[in-house]
CSV table of C-alpha atoms (C1' of nucleotides) in Angstrom, one decimal:
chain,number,residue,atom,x,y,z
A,20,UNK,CA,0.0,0.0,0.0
A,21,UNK,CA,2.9,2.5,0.7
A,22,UNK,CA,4.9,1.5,-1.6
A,23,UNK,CA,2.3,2.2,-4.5
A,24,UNK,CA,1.6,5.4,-2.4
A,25,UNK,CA,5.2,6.6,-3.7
A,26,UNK,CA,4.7,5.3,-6.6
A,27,UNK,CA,2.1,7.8,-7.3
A,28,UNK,CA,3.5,10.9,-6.1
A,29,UNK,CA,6.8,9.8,-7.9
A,30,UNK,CA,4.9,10.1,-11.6
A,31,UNK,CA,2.7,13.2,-10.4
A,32,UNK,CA,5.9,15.2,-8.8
A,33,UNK,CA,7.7,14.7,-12.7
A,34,UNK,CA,4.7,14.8,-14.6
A,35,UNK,CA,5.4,18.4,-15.5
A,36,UNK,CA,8.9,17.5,-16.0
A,37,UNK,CA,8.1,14.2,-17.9
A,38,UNK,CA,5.5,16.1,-20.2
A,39,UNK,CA,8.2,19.3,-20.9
A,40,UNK,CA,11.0,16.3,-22.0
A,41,UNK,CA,8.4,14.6,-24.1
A,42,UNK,CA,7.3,18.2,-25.6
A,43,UNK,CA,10.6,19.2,-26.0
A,44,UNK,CA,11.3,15.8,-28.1
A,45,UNK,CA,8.3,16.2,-30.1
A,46,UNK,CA,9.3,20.0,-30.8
A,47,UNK,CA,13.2,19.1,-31.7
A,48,UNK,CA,11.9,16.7,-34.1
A,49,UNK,CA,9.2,19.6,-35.6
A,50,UNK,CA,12.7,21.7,-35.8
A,51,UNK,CA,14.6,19.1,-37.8
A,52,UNK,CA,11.5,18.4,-40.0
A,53,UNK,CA,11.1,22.2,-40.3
A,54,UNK,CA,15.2,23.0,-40.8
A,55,UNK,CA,14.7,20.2,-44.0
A,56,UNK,CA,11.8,21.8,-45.6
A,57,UNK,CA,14.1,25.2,-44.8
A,58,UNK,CA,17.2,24.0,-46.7
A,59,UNK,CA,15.2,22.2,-49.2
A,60,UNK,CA,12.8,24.7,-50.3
A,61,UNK,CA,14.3,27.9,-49.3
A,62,UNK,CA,11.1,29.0,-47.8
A,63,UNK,CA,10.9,32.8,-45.6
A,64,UNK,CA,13.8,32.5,-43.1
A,65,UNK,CA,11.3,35.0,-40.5
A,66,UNK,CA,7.9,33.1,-41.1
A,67,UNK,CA,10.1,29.6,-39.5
A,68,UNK,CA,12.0,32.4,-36.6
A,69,UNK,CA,8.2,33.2,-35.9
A,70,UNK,CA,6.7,30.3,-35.5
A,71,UNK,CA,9.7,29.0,-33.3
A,72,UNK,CA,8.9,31.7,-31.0
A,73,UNK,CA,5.2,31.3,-30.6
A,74,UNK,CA,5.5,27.5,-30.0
A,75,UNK,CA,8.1,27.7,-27.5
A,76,UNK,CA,6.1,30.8,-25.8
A,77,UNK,CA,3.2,28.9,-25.3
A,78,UNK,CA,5.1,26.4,-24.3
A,79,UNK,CA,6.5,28.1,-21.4
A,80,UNK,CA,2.6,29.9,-20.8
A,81,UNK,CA,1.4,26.5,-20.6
A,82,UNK,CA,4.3,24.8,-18.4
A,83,UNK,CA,3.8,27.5,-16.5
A,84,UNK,CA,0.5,27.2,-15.6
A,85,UNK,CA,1.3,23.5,-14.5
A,86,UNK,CA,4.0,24.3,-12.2
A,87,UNK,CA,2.5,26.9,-10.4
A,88,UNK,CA,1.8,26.3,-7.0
A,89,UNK,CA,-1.7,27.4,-5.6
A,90,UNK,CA,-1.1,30.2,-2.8
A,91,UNK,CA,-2.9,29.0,0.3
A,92,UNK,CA,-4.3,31.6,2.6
A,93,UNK,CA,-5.8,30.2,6.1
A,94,UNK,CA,-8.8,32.1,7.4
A,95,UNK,CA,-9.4,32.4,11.1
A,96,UNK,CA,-13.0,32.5,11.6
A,97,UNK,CA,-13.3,33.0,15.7
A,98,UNK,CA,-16.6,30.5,16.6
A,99,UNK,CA,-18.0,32.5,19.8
A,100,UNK,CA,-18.8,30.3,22.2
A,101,UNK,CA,-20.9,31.0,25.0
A,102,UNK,CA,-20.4,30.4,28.1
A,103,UNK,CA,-22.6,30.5,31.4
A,104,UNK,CA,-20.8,32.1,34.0
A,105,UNK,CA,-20.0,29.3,36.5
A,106,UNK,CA,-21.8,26.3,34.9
A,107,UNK,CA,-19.3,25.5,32.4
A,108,UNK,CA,-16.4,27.3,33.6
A,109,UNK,CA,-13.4,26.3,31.4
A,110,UNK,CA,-9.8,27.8,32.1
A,111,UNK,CA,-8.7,29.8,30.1
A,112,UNK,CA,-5.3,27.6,30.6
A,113,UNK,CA,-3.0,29.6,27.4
A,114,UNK,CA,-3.7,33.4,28.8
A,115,UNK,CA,-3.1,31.8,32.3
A,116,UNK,CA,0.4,30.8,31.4
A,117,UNK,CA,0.9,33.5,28.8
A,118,UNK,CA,0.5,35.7,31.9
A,119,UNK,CA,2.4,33.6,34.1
A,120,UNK,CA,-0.1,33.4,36.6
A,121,UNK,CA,1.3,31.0,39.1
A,122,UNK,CA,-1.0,28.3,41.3
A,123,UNK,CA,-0.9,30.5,44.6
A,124,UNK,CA,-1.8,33.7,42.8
A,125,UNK,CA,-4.8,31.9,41.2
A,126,UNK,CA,-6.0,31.1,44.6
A,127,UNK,CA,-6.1,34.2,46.1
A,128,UNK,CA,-7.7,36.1,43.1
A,129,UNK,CA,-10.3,33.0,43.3
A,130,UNK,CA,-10.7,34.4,47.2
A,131,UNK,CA,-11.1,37.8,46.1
A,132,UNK,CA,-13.6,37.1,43.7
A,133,UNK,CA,-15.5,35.5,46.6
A,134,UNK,CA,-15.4,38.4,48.5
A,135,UNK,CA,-12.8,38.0,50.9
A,136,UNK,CA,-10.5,40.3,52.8
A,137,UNK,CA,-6.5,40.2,53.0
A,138,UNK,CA,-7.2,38.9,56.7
A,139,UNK,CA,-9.3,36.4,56.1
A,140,UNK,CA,-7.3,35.2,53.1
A,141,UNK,CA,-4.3,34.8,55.8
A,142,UNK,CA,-7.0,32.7,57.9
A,143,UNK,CA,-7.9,30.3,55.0
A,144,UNK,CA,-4.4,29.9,53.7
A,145,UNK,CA,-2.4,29.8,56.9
A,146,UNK,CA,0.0,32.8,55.7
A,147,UNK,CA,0.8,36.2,56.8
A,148,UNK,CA,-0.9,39.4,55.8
A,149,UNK,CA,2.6,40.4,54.0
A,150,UNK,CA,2.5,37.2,52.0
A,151,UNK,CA,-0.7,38.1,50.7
A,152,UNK,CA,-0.1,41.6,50.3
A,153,UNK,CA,2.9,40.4,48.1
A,154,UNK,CA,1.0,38.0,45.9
A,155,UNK,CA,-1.7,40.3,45.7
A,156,UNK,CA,0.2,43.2,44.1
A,157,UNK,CA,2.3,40.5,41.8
A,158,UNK,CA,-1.6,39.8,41.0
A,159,UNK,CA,-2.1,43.1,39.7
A,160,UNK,CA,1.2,43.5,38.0
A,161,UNK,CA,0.3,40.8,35.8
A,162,UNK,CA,-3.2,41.7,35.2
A,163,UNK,CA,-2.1,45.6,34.5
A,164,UNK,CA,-5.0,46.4,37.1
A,165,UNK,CA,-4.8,48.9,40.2
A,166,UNK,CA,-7.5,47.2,42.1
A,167,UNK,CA,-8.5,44.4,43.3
A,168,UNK,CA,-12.6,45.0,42.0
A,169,UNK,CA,-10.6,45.8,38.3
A,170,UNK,CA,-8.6,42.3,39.1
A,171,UNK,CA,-11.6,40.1,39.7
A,172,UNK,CA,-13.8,41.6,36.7
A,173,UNK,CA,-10.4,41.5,34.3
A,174,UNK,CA,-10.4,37.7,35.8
A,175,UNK,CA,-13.8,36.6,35.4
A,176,UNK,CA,-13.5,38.2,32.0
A,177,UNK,CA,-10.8,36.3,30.4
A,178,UNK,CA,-11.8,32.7,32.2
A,179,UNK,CA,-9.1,33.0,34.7
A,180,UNK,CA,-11.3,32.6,38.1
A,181,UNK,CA,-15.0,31.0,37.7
B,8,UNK,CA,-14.1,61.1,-12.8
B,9,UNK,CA,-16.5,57.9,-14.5
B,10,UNK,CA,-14.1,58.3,-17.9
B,11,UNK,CA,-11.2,58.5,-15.9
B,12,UNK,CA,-11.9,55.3,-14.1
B,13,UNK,CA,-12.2,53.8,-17.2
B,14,UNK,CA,-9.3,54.5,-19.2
B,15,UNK,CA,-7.8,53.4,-16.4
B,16,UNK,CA,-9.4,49.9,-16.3
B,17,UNK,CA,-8.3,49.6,-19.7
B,18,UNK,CA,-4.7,50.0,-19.3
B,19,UNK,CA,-4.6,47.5,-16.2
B,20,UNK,CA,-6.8,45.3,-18.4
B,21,UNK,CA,-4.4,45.3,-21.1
B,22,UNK,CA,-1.5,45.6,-19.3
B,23,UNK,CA,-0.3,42.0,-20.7
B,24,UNK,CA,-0.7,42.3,-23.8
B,25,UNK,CA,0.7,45.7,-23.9
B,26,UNK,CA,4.0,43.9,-21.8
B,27,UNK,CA,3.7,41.1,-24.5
B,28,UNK,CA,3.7,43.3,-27.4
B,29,UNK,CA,6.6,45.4,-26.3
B,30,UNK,CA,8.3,42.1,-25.5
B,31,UNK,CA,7.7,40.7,-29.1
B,32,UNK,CA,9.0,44.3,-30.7
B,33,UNK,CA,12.2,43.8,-28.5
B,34,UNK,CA,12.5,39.7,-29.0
B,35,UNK,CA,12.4,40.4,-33.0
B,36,UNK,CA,14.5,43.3,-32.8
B,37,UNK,CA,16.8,40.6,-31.3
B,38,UNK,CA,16.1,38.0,-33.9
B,39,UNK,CA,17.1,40.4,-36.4
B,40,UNK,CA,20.2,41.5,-34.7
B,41,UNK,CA,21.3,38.1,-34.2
B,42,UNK,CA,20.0,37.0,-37.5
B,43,UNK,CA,22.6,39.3,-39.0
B,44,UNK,CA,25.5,38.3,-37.0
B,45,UNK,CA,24.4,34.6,-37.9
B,46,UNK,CA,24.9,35.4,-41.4
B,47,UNK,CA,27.7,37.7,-41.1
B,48,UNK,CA,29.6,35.0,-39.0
B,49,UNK,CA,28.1,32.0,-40.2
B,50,UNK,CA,27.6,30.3,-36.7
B,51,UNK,CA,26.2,27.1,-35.8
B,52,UNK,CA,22.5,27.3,-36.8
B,53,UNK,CA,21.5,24.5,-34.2
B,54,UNK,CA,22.8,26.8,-30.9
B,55,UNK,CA,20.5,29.6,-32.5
B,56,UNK,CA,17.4,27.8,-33.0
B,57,UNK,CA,18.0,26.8,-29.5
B,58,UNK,CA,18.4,30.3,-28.5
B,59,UNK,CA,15.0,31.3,-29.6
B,60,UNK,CA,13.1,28.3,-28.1
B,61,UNK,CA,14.9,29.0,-24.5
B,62,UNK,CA,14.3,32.7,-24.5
B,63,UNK,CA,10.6,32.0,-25.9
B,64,UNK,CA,10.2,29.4,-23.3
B,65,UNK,CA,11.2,31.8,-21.0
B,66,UNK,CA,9.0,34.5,-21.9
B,67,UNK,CA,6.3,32.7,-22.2
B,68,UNK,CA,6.9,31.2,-17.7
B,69,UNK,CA,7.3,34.7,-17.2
B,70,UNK,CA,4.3,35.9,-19.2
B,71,UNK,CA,2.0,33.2,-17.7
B,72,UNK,CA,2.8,34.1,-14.2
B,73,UNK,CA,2.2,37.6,-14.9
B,74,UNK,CA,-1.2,36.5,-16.7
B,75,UNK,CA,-2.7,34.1,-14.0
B,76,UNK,CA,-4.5,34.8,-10.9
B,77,UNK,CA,-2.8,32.7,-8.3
B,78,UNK,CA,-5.1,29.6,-7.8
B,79,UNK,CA,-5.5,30.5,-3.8
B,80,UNK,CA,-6.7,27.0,-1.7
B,81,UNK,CA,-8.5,28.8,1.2
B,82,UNK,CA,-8.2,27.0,4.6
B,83,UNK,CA,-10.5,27.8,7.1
B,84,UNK,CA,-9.7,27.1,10.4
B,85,UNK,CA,-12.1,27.7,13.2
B,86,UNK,CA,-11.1,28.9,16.9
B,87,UNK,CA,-12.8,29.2,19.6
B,88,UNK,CA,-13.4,31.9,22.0
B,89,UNK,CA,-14.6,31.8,25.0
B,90,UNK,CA,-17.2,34.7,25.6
B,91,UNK,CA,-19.1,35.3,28.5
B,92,UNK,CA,-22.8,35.9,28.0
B,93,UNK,CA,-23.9,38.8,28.9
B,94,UNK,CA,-26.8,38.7,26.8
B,95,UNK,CA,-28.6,37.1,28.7
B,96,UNK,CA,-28.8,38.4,31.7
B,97,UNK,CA,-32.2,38.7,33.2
B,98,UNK,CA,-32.4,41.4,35.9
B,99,UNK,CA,-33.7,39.7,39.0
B,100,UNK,CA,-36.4,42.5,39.2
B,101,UNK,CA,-38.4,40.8,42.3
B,102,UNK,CA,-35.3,40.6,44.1
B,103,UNK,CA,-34.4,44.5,43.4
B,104,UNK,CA,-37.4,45.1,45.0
B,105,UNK,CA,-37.7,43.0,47.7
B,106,UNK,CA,-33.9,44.8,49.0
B,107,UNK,CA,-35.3,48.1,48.2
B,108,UNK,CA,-32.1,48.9,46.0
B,109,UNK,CA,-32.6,51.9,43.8
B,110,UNK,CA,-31.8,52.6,40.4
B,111,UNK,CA,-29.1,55.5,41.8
B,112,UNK,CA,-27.2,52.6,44.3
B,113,UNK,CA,-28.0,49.3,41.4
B,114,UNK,CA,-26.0,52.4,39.0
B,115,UNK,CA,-23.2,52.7,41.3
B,116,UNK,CA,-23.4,48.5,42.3
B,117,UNK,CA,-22.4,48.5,38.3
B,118,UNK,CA,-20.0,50.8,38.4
B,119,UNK,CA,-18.1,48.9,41.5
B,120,UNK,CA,-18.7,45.6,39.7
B,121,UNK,CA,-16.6,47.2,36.6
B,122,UNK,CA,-14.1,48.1,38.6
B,123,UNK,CA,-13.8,51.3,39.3
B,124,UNK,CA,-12.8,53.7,42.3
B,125,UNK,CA,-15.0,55.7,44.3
B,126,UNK,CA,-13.2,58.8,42.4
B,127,UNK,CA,-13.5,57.4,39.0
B,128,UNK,CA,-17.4,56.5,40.1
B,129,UNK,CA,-17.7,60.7,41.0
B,130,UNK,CA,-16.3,61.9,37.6
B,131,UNK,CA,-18.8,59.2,36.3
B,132,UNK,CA,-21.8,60.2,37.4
B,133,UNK,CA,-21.3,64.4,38.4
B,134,UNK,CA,-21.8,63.7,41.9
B,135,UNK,CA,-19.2,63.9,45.2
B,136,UNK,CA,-17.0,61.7,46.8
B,137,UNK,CA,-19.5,61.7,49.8
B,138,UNK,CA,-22.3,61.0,47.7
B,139,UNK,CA,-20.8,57.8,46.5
B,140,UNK,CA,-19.8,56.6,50.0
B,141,UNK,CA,-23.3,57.2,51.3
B,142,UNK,CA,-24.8,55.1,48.6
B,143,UNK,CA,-22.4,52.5,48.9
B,144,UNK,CA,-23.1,52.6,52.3
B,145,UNK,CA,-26.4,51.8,51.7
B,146,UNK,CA,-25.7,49.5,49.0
B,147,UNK,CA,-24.0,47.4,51.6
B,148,UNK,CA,-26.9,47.5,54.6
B,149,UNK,CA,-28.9,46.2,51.8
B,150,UNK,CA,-27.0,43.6,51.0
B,151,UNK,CA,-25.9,42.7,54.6
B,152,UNK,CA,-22.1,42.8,53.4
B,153,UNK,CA,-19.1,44.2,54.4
B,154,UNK,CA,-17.0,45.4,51.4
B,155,UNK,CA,-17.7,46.0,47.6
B,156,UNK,CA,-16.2,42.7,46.7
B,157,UNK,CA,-18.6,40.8,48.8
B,158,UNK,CA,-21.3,43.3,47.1
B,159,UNK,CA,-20.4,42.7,43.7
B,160,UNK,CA,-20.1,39.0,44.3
B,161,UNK,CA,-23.5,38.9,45.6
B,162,UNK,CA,-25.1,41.3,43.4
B,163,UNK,CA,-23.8,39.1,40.5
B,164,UNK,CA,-24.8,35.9,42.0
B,165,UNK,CA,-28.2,37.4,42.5
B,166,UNK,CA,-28.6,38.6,39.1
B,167,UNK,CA,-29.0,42.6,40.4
B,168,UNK,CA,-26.3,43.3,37.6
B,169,UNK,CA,-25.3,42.2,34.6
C,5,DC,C1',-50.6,69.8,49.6
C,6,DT,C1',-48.2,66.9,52.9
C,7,DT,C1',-45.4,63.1,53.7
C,8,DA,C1',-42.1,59.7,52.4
C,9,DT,C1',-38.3,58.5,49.7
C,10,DT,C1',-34.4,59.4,47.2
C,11,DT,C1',-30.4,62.0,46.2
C,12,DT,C1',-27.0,65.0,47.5
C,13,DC,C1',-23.3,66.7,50.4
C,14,DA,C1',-20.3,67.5,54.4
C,15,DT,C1',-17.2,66.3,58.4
C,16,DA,C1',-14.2,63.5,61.2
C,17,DC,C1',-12.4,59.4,62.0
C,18,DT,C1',-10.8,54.3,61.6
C,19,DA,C1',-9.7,50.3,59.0
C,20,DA,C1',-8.2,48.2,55.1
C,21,DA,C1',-5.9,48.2,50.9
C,22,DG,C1',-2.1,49.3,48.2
C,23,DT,C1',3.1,50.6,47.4
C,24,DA,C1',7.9,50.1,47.8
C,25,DT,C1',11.8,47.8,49.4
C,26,DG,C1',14.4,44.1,51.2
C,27,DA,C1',15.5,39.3,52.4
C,28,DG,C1',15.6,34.3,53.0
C,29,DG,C1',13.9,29.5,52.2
C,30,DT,C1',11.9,26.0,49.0
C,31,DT,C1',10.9,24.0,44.7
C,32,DT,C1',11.4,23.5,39.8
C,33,DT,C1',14.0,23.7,35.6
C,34,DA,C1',17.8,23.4,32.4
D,29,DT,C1',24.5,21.4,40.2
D,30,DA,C1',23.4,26.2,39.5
D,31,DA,C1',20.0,29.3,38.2
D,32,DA,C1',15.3,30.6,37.9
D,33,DA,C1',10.9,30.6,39.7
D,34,DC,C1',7.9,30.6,43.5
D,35,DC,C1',6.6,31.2,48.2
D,36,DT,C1',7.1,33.4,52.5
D,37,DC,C1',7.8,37.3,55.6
D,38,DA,C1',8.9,41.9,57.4
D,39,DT,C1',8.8,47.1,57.6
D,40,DA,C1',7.3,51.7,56.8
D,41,DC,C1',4.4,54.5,54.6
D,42,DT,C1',0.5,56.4,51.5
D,43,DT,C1',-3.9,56.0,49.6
D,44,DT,C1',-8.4,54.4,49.4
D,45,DA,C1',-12.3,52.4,51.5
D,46,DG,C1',-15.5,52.2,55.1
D,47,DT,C1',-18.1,54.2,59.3
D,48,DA,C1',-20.9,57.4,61.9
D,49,DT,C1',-23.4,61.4,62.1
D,50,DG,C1',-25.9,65.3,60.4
D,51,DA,C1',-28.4,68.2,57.1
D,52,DA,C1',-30.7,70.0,52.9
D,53,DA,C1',-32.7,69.6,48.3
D,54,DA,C1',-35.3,67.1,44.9
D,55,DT,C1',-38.6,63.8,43.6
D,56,DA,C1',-42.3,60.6,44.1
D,57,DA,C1',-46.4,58.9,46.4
D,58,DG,C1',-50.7,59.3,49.1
DNA sequence: CTTATTTTCATACTAAAGTATGAGGTTTTA
DNA sequence: TAAAACCTCATACTTTAGTATGAAAATAAG
């Protein structure tokens, strides 16, 4: 099966080259058929120029159109999909690591968006208030926000949080 | 300005033939140079003819690529986008009611949920900085929380905003 | 027209959030 | 194994948010 696979793209890769030799052949011989009737009958030396010129042109034309590849252009066509808020949550899991959100700072933007303060984030995670100062403003660094209300909307937003 | 359009279709129109044309008048001007130093120098007739059919050949890729519209294979490739929706969001009228939340502190519930300060929510609307706390203020009795993520979370989750 | 509700605004104060800087320990990656 | 990334923590400070109280104007409802 793969081997008569190759077998067919061998004879369609050449066939342009295959079909120019066998032209080429069948045009050589037209010349020396022609260059006879030339010597022999002394026939217009521009009329035989001529028609050398236009066969071999549309030759090329011809070959050309053969070899040509076709130019491929891809469309992006963006399908919306829409999504219920928390229902069918999916992560947005690219943007999350284009942004280099880590694991920890995921949490505590998740505990934000629930409403939480810095104090009560220290109580759920068993860390200091500095620690989640520190995350928090890494948080907004990476999110380009100023706020934590601007951090949880951006969030929910891009499918960062549910 | 409808003529003008016009002629100038017809030159792009015609712009191969005109190329081809001026081509030809340079190709037989070349035949006939080289025809004269064939017969002046009495070269090998063979290398000439072979000349012609190159050059022709030649002019003929060239012409054809110039002629055809690229064949272009479009790919469409479909990605998907996540998008939250908003459309249908069904303001939980009842509800808006029952809390007693007015349109001026639902406004303002908005405003917090988009992320914005209490200054930016002042420029907003044309009111002062008191005049937002006091309706926040109120916002939150309403809503028996404590801070404006707490009140955006619920308000969400409640379907008071959108 | 009177009353109730909403909106507006101010003041003084406290609490929480946010900023900037520095440092050390742990885990992951190349 | 070294470097990078992540996590943890502290300190000092500024800014914003939140609280409590009071008052007046505007609008809506009875």
């Amino acid at each position: 099966m793969y081997t008569m696979t190759d077998n067919k793209n061998l004879l369609l890769r050449n066939k342009a080259t295959i079909v120019y030799s066998i032209s080429l052949a069948f045009l050589l011989f037209l010349l020396k058929w022609l260059e006879i009737r030339f010597i022999i009958f002394d026939h217009s030396f521009e009329i035989y120029i001529g028609a050398i010129a236009v066969i071999f042109t549309v030759l090329g034309i011809w070959l050309a159109l053969k070899l040509s590849k076709p130019k491929i252009e891809t469309i992006v066509v963006e399908k919306e999909v829409y999504v219920n808020r928390n229902e069918n949550f999916v992560l947005n899991a690219s943007l999350v690591s284009q942004l280099e959100l880590s694991k920890r700072e995921l949490e505590i933007l998740s505990l934000l968006a629930q409403g939480h303060s810095n104090q009560e984030i220290t109580a759920k995670l068993f860390v200091s208030l500095s620690t989640v100062k520190t995350h928090i403003q890494n948080i907004f660094e990476k999110l380009d926000v100023k706020r934590r209300t601007q951090a949880v909307e951006k969030a929910k937003r891009l499918n960062l949080i549910p």
